[in-house]
Each structure stands twice: as structure tokens, then as C-alpha cells.
PDB file of C-alpha atoms in Angstrom:
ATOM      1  CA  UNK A1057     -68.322-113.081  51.813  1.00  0.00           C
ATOM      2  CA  UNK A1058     -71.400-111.963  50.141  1.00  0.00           C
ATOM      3  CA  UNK A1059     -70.616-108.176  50.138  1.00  0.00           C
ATOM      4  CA  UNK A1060     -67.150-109.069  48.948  1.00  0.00           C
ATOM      5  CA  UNK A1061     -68.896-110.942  45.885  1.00  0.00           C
ATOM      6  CA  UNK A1062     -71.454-108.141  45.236  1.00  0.00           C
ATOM      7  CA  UNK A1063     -68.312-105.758  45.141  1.00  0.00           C
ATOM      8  CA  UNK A1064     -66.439-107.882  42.829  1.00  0.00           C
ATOM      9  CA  UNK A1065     -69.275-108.210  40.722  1.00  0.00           C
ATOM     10  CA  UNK A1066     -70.177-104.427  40.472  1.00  0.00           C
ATOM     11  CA  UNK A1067     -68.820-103.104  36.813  1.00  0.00           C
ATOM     12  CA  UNK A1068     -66.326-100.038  36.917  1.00  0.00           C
ATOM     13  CA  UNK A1069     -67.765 -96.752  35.740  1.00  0.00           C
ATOM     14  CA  UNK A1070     -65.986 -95.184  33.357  1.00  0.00           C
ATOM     15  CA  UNK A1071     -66.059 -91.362  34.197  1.00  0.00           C
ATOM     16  CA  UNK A1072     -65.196 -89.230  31.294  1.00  0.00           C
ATOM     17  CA  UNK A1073     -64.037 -85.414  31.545  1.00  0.00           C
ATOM     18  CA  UNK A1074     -65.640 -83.017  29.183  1.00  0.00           C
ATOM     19  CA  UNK A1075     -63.060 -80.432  27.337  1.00  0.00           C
ATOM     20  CA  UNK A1076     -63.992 -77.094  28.336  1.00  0.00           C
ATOM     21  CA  UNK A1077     -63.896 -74.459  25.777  1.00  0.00           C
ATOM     22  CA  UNK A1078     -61.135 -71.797  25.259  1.00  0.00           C
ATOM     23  CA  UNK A1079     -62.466 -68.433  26.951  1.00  0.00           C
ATOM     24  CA  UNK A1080     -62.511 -65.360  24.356  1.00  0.00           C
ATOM     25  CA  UNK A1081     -61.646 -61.938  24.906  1.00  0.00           C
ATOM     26  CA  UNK A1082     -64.225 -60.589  25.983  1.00  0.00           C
ATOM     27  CA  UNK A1083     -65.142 -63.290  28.795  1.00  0.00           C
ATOM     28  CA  UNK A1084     -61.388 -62.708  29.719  1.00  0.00           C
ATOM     29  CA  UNK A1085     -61.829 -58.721  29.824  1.00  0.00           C
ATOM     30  CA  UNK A1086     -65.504 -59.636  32.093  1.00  0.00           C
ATOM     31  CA  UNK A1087     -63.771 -62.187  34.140  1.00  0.00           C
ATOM     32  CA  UNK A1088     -60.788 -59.413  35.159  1.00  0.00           C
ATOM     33  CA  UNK A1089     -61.443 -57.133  38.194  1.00  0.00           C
ATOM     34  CA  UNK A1090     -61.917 -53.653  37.627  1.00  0.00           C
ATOM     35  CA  UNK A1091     -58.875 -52.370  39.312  1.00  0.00           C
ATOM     36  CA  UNK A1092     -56.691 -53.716  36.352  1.00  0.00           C
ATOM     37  CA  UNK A1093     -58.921 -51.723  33.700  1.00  0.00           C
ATOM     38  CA  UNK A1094     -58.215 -48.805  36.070  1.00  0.00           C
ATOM     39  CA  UNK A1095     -54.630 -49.361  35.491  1.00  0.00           C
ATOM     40  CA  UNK A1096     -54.463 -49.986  31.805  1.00  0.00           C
ATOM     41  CA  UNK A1097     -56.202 -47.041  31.281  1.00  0.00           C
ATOM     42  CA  UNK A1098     -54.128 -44.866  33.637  1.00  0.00           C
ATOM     43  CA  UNK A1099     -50.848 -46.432  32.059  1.00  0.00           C
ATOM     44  CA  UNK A1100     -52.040 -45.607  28.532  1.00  0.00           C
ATOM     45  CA  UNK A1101     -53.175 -42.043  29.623  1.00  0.00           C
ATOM     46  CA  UNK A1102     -49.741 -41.938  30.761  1.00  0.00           C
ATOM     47  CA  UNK A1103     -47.572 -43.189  27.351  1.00  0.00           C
ATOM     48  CA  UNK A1104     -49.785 -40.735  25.570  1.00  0.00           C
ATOM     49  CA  UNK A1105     -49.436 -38.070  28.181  1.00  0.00           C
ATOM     50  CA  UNK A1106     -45.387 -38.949  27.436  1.00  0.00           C
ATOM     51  CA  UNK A1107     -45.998 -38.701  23.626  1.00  0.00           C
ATOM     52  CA  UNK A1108     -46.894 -35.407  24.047  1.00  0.00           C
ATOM     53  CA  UNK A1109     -44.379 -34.066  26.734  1.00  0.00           C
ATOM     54  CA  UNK A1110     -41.511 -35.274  23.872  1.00  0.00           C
ATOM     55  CA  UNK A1111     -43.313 -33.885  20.962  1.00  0.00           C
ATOM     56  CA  UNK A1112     -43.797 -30.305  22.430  1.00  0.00           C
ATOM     57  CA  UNK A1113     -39.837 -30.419  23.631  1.00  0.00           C
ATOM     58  CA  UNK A1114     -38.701 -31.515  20.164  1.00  0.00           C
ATOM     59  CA  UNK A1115     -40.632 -28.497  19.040  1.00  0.00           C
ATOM     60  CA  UNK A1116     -39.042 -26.402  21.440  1.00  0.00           C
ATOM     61  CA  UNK A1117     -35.265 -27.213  20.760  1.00  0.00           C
ATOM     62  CA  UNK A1118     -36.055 -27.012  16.889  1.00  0.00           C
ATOM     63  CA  UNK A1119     -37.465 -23.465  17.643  1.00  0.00           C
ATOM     64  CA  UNK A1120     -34.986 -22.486  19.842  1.00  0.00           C
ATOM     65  CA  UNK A1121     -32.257 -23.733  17.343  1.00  0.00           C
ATOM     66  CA  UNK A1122     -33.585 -21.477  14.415  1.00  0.00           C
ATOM     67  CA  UNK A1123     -34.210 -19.017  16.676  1.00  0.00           C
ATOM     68  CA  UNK A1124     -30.230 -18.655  18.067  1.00  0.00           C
ATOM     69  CA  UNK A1125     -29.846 -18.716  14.423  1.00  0.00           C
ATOM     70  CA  UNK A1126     -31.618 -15.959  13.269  1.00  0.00           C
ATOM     71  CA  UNK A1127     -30.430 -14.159  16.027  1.00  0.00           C
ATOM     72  CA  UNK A1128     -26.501 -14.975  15.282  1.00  0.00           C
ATOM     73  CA  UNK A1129     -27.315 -14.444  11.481  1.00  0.00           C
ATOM     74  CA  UNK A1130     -29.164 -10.873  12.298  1.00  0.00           C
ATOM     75  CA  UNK A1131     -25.923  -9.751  14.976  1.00  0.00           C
ATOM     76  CA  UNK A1132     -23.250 -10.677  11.718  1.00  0.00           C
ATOM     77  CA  UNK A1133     -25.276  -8.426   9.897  1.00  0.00           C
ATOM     78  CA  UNK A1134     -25.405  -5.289  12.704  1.00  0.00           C
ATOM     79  CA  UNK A1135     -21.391  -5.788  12.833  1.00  0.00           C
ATOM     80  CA  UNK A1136     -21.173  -5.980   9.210  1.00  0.00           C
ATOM     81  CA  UNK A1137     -23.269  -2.768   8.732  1.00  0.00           C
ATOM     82  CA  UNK A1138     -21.508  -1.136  12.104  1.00  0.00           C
ATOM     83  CA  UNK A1139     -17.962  -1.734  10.624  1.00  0.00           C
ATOM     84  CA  UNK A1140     -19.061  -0.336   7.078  1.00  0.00           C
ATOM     85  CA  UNK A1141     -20.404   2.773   8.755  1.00  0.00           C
ATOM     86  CA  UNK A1142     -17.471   3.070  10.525  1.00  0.00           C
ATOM     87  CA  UNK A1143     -15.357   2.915   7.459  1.00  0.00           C
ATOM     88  CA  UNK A1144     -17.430   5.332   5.598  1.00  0.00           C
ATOM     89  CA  UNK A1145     -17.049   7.704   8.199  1.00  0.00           C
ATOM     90  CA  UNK A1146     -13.324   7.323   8.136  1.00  0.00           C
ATOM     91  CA  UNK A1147     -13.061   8.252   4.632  1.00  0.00           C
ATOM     92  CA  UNK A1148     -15.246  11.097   5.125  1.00  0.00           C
ATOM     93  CA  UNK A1149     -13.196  12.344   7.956  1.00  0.00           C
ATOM     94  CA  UNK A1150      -9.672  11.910   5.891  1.00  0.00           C
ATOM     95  CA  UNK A1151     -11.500  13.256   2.780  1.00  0.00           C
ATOM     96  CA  UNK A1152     -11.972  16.321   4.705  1.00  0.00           C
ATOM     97  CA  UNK A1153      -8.272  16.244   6.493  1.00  0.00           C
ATOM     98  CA  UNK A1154      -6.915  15.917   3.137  1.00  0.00           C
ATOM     99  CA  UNK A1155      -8.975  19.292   1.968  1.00  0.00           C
ATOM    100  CA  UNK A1156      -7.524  21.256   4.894  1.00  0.00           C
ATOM    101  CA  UNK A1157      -4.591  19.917   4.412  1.00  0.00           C
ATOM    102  CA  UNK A1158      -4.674  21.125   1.028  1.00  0.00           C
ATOM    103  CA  UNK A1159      -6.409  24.565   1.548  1.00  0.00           C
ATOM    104  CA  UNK A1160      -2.999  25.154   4.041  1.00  0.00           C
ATOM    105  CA  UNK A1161      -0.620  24.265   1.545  1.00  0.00           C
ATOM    106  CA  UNK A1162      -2.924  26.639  -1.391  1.00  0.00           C
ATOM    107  CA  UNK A1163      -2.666  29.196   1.355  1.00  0.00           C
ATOM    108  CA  UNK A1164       0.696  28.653   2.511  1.00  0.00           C
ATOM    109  CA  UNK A1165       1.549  29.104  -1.050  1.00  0.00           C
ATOM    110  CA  UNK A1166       0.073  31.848  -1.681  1.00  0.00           C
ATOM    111  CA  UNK A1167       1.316  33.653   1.432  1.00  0.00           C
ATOM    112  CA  UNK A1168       4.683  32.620   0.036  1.00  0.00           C
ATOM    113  CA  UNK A1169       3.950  34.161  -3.819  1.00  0.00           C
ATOM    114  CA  UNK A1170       2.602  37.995  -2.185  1.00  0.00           C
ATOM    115  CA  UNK A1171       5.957  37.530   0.187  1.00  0.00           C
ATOM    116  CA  UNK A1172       8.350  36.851  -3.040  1.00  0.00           C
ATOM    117  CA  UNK A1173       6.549  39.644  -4.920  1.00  0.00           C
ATOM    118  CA  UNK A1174       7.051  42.564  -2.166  1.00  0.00           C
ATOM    119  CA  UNK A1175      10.389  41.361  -1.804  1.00  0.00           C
ATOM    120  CA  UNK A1176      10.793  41.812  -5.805  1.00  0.00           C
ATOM    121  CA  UNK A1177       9.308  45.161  -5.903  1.00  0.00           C
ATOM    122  CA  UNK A1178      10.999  46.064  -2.845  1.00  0.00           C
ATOM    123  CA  UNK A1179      14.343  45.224  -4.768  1.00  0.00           C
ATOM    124  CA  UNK A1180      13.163  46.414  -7.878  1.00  0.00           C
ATOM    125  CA  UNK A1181      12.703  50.134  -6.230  1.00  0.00           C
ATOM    126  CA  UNK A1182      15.811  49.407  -4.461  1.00  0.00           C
ATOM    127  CA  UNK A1183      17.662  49.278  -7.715  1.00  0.00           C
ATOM    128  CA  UNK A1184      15.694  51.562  -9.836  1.00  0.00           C
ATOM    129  CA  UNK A1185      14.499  49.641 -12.304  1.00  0.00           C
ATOM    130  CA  UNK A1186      11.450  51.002 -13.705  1.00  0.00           C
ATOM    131  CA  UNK A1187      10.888  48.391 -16.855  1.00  0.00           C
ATOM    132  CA  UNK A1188       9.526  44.863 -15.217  1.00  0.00           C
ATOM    133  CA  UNK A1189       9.572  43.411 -18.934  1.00  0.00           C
ATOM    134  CA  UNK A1190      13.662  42.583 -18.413  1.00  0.00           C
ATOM    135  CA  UNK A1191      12.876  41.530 -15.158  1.00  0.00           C
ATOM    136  CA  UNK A1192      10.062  38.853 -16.210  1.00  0.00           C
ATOM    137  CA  UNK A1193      12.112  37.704 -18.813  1.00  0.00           C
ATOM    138  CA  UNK A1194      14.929  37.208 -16.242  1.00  0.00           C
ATOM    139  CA  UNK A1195      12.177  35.510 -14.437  1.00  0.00           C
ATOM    140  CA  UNK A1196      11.290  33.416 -17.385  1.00  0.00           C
ATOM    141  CA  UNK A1197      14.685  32.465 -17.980  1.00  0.00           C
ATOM    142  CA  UNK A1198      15.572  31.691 -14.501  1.00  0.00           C
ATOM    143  CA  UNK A1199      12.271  29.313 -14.434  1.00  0.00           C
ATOM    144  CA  UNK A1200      13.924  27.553 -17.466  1.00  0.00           C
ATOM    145  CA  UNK A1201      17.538  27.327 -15.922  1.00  0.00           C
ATOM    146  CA  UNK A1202      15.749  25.604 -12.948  1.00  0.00           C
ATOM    147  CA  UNK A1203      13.464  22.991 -15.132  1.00  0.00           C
ATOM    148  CA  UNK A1204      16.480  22.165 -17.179  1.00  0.00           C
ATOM    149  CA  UNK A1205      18.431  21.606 -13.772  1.00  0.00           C
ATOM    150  CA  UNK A1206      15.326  19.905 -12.771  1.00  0.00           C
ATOM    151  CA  UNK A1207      15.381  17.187 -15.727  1.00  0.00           C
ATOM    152  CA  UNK A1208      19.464  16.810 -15.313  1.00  0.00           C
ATOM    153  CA  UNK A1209      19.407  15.569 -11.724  1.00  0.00           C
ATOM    154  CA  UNK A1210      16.203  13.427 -12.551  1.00  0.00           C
ATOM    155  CA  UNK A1211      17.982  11.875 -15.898  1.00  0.00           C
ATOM    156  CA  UNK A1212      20.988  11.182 -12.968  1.00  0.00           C
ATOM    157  CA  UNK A1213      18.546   9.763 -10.543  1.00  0.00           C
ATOM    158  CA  UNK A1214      17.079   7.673 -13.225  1.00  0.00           C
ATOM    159  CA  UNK A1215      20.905   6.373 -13.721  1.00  0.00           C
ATOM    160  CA  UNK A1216      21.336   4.665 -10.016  1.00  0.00           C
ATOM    161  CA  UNK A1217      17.828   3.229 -10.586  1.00  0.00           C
ATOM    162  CA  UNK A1218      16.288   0.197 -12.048  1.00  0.00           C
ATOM    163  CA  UNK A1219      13.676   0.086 -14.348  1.00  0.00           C
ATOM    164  CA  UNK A1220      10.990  -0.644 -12.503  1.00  0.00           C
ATOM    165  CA  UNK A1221      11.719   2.505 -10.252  1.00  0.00           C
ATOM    166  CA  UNK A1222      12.537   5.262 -12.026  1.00  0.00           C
ATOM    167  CA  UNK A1223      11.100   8.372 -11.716  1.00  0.00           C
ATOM    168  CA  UNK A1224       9.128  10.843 -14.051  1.00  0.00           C
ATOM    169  CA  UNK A1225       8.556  13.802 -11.726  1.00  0.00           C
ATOM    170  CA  UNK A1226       9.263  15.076  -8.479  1.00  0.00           C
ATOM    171  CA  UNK A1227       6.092  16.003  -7.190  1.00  0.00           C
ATOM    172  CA  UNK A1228       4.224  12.086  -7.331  1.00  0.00           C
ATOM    173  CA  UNK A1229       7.344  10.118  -7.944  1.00  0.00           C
ATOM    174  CA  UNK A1230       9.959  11.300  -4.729  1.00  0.00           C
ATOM    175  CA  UNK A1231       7.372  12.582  -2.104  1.00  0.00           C
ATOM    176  CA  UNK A1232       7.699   9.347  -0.447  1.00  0.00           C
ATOM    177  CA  UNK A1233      11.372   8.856  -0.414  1.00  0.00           C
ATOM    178  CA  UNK A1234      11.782   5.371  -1.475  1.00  0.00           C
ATOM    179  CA  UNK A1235      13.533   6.416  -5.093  1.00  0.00           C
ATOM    180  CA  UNK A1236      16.159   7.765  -2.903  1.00  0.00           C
ATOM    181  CA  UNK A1237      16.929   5.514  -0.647  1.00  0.00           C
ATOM    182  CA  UNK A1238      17.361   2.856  -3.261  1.00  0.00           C
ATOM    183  CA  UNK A1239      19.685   5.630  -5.021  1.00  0.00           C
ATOM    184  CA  UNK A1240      21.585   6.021  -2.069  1.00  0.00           C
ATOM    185  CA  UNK A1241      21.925   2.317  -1.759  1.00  0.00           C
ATOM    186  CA  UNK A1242      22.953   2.082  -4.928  1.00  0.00           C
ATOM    187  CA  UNK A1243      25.483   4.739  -4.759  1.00  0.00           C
ATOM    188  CA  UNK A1244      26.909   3.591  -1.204  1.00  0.00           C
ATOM    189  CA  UNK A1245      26.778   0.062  -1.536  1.00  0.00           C
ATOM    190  CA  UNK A1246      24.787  -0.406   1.903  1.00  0.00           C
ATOM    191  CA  UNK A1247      22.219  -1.547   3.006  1.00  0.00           C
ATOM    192  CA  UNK A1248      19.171   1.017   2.883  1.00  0.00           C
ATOM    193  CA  UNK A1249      16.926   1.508   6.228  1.00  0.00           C
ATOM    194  CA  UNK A1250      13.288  -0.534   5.472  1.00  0.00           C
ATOM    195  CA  UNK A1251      10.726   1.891   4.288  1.00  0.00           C
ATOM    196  CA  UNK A1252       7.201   1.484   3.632  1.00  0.00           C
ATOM    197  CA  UNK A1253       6.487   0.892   0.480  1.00  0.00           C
ATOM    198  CA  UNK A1254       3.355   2.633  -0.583  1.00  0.00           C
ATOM    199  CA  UNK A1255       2.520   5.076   1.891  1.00  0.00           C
ATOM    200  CA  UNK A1256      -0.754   6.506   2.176  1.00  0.00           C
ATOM    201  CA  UNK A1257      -0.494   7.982   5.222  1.00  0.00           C
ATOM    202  CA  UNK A1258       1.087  11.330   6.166  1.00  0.00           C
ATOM    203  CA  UNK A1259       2.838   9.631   9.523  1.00  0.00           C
ATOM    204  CA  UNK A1260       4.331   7.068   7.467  1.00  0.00           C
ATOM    205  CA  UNK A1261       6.093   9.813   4.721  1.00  0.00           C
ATOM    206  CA  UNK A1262       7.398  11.430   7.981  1.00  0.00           C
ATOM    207  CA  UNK A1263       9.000   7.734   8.987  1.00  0.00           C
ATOM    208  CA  UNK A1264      10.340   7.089   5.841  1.00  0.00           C
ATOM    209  CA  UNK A1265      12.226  10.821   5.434  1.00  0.00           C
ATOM    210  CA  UNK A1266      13.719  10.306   8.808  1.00  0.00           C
ATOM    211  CA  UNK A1267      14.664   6.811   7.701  1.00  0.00           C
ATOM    212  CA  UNK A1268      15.974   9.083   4.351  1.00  0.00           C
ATOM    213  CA  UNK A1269      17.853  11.878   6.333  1.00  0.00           C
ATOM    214  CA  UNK A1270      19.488   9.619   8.812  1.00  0.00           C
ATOM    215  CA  UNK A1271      21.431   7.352   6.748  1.00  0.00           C
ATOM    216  CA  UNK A1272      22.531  10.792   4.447  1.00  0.00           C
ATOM    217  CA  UNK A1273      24.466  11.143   7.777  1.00  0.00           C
ATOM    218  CA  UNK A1274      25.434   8.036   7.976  1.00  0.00           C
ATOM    219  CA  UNK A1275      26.859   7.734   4.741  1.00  0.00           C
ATOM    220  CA  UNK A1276      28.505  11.133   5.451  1.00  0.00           C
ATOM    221  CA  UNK A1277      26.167  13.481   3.045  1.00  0.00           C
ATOM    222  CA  UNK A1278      25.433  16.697   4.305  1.00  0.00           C
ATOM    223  CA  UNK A1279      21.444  17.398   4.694  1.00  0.00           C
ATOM    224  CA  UNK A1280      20.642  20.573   4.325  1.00  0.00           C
ATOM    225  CA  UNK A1281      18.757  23.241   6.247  1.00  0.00           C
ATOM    226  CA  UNK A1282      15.217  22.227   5.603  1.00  0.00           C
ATOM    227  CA  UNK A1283      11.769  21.447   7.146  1.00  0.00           C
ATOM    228  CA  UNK A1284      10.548  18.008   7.238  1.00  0.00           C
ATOM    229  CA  UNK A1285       7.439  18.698   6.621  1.00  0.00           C
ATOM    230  CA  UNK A1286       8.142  20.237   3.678  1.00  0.00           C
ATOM    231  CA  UNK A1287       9.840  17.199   2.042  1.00  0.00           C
ATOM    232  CA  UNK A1288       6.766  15.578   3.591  1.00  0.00           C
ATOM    233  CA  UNK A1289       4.280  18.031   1.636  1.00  0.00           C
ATOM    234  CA  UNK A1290       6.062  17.403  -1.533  1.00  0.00           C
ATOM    235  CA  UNK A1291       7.631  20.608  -2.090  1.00  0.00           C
ATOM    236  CA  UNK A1292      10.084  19.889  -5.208  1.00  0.00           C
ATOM    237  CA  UNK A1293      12.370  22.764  -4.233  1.00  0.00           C
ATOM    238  CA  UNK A1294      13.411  21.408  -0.629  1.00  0.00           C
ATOM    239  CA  UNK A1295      13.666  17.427  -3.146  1.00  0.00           C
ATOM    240  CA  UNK A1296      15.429  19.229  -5.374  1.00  0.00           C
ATOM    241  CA  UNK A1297      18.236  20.583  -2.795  1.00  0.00           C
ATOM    242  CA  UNK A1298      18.417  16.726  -1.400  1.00  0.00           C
ATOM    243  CA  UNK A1299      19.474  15.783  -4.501  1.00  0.00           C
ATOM    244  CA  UNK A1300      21.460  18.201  -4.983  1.00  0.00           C
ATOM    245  CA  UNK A1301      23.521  16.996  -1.999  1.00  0.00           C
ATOM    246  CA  UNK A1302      23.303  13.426  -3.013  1.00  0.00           C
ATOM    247  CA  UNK A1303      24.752  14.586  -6.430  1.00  0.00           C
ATOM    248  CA  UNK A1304      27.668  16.996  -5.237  1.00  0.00           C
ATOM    249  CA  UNK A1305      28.277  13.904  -2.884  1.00  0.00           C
ATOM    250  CA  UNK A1306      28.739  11.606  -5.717  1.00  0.00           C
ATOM    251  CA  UNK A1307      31.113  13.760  -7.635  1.00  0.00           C
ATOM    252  CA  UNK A1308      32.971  14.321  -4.933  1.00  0.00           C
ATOM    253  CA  UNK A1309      33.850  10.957  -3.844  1.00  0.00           C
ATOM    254  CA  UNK A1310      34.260   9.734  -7.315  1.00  0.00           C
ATOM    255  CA  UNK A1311      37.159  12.861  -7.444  1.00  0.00           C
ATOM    256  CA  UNK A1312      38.773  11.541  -4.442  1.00  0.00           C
ATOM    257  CA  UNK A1313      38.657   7.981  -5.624  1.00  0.00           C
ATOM    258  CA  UNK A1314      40.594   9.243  -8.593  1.00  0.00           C
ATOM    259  CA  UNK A1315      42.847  10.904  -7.153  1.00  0.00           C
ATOM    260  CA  UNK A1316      43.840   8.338  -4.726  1.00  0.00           C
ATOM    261  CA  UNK A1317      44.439   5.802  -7.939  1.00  0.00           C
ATOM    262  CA  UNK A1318      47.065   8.246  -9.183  1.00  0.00           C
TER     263      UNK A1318
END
């Protein structure tokens, strides 16, 4: 009973717990093991190491982007300035087909001239005639008889034609053929074979004579005895005998059309 009275009578201690301050950084950074400091330090070598990596690759693909580009940019100018060298060389070479070409027709013609002027003499000593004056005026006059013939069938050609197409002279006007095909359309009432319109090229003349010749058959005109390459060439003599044909043609069927209204 006496212990339980000195118990009773024993005050109560009252225990009070002190606050304990907030650690700072650095105690924090002290307080960690080493091994973390290890890692932090590996995993921000890292991020930087990464940093880099994409830096130098964004480099690269930029590079290599201008790069293809100057290279596509610098092959568009080789094919530009292979393709112009290419086409200067092709009007070199048909610069220089067109002089031969010419130099054979000069020559031809001039084989032709010393041919016609034996032949004269030749005839001329045939026939005794010793005074060429008569002669070269016969000459002159036949070269008239033939221009006025000349302007006749082209003021007749001009007829069948529209204005936009008619014709001043044989040798630039006809050489292609297209005048008379549309004057043969005109005068059949069919329907004319295609032809190029501008040729420029000798192998497209040569198509559109053929295109020329065959419907004169077709339309029952006789061609006469000629060289295509001649029409080709622009010779006005062989043109001139075409329409010649194409003229007797006309006549000729208009005078059966009239007779066969009476």
C-alpha cells in the first residue's frame, strides 16, 4: 500500500520533442552515397554525349541535302550544255549538207548548160548557120515565150487558190507541193492526201510529191516523165510541165462537161 501511494503521488513528466531542422542541400548531397554521384554524373555525360550525336547528324542530313542538290543542279546543267552541243553540231552538219547539196545542183547545172551548148553548136553546124546573133535572139525570144507561159499558168494557179495561198514564183512558192494539192482539191472536189505543211526537210518534200503524184493518178491526170528529185530540187521546168498537165486536164474535162450538156 505504501508503494502504491508513492506511485500515485509521483507527478507525470511531461516529455517534449524538439523539431529538428530541415536538412539543406548540401547536407543532403554529403548524406548520399557516392555511387549515386557516380550515376548522375555518368547519366549527364550521357544526355550531353546524346546532344552531340543529334547535332552532328542534323549537320550531316543538312549537308547531304545541299549536297544532292548541287549535284542534281550541276547534272541539269551538263544535259543542258550536252543537248545544246548536240544541236549546234546538227546545224553545222546540215549547214554543210545543204552546201553540197547545193554545189551538186551548181554543178549539175552547169554540166547541163556546156551539154545544151554543144548540142546548139552541134545543130548550128548541122544547119549551116554561121550568124549566132538570129540564133540568140531566137534564144531571147524563146526565154520570153516561156516567162510569159510561166506567169499564165501561175495567174491560173492563183485562180483555184485562196488568198492566203497563192503563189508568187515557182522556185520558193511550189517546191513543196502543197499549192497544188490544194489546186487539185479545188479542181476535183476531193479530198487532198495530208501533207506537211512547212517542210524543212528534204525527206519530207519527197513525201509530200508522192502524196502530189499519186492522187494526179487518182484523179485520172497524166504525170509526166520526170525525176522526183527534180521536183524535189525545185527545178521550175519539171513544176512547170505538172502544171501543165493539171491545166490541159482542166480544159479538157470542162470540154467534155460541155459537151455532155448539149
Amino acid at each position: 500500500p505504501g508503494d502504491d501511494q508513492t506511485k500515485s503521488e509521483t507527478p507525470h513528466r511531461k516529455v517534449t520533442l524538439k523539431r529538428r531542422d530541415t536538412p539543406s542541400p548540401e547536407q543532403i548531397s554529403i548524406a548520399l552515397p557516392l555511387d549515386f554521384h557516380r550515376q548522375e554524373a555518368r547519366m549527364r555525360y550521357q544526355s550531353a554525349r546524346l546532344k552531340r550525336c543529334f547535332a552532328a547528324w542534323r549537320g550531316y542530313t543538312q549537308q547531304r541535302k545541299e549536297l544532292k542538290r548541287g549535284f542534281k543542279a550541276m547534272m541539269e546543267r551538263q544535259a543542258r550544255k550536252q543537248v545544246l552541243t548536240c544541236f549546234v553540231a546538227w546545224m553545222e552538219l546540215s549547214k554543210i549538207a545543204q552546201w553540197k547539196r547545193e554545189m551538186n545542183s551548181r554543178s549539175l547545172g552547169h554540166w547541163r548548160h556546156q551539154l545544151l551548148s554543144k548540142a546548139l553548136n552541134a545543130w548550128c553546124t548541122y544547119c549551116g548557120i554561121t550568124d549566132y546573133s538570129t540564133s540568140r535572139q531566137q534564144m531571147a525570144k524563146t526565154a520570153q515565150q516561156m516567162a510569159e507561159k510561166q506567169q499564165t499558168i501561175m495567174d491560173w494557179l492563183n485562180t483555184q487558190l485562196s488568198e492566203e495561198h497563192k503563189a508568187q514564183n515557182i522556185k520558193p512558192d511550189l517546191v513543196d507541193g502543197v499549192r497544188i494539192s490544194k489546186a487539185l482539191q479545188a479542181l476535183s472536189g476531193r479530198q487532198a492526201p495530208r501533207l506537211i505543211a512547212n517542210p524543212r526537210l528534204e525527206v519530207q518534200r519527197i513525201d509530200n510529191w508522192k502524196s502530189v503524184l499519186s492522187f494526179m493518178e487518182q484523179i485520172d491526170i497524166g504525170t509526166p516523165y520526170l525525176q522526183l528529185q527534180d521536183l524535189v530540187d525545185g527545178e521550175e521546168y519539171y513544176i512547170l510541165r505538172v502544171l501543165e498537165h493539171i491545166q490541159r486536164w482542166h480544159i479538157s474535162s470542162h470540154a467534155e462537161l460541155a459537151v455532155a450538156s448539149k
